[in-house]
């Protein structure tokens, strides 16, 4: 039928906790988002969030790690947990050991 497109599912909204890394500085940035990671990274790189924000200090940010969440509240809870850890080693371990991210998703179920 010519209205077949109406039967297609709507675009599923994705939520993420993400970690950016600046190779020049060795700094990490932890955030959460409702928009695609690539778009969020572009906003950080172009100063979209203001020139006084932490990510505006460097222009070489790259996506280090992402965690796909089921809700925005879950993404924010995981972001806050990672920030509370205040540990580069913990952040590196998130990438090295996927089971840590899986446990965070279970712990912060929304």
mmCIF file of N, CA and C in Angstrom, residues 9-13 36:
data_model
loop_
_atom_site.group_PDB
_atom_site.id
_atom_site.type_symbol
_atom_site.label_atom_id
_atom_site.label_comp_id
_atom_site.label_asym_id
_atom_site.label_seq_id
_atom_site.Cartn_x
_atom_site.Cartn_y
_atom_site.Cartn_z
ATOM 1 N N UNK A 9 7.955 1.276 12.592
ATOM 2 C CA UNK A 9 8.053 1.773 13.970
ATOM 3 C C UNK A 9 8.705 3.147 14.008
ATOM 4 N N UNK A 10 8.320 3.916 15.002
ATOM 5 C CA UNK A 10 8.942 5.219 15.186
ATOM 6 C C UNK A 10 10.388 5.026 15.583
ATOM 7 N N UNK A 11 11.176 6.051 15.344
ATOM 8 C CA UNK A 11 12.580 6.005 15.731
ATOM 9 C C UNK A 11 12.662 5.841 17.254
ATOM 10 N N UNK A 12 13.392 4.849 17.676
ATOM 11 C CA UNK A 12 13.535 4.583 19.096
ATOM 12 C C UNK A 12 14.541 5.566 19.683
ATOM 13 N N UNK A 13 14.137 6.225 20.754
ATOM 14 C CA UNK A 13 15.036 7.180 21.388
ATOM 15 C C UNK A 13 16.076 6.412 22.191
ATOM 16 N N UNK A 36 22.194 11.573 19.673
ATOM 17 C CA UNK A 36 23.257 10.659 19.240
ATOM 18 C C UNK A 36 24.632 11.136 19.720
#
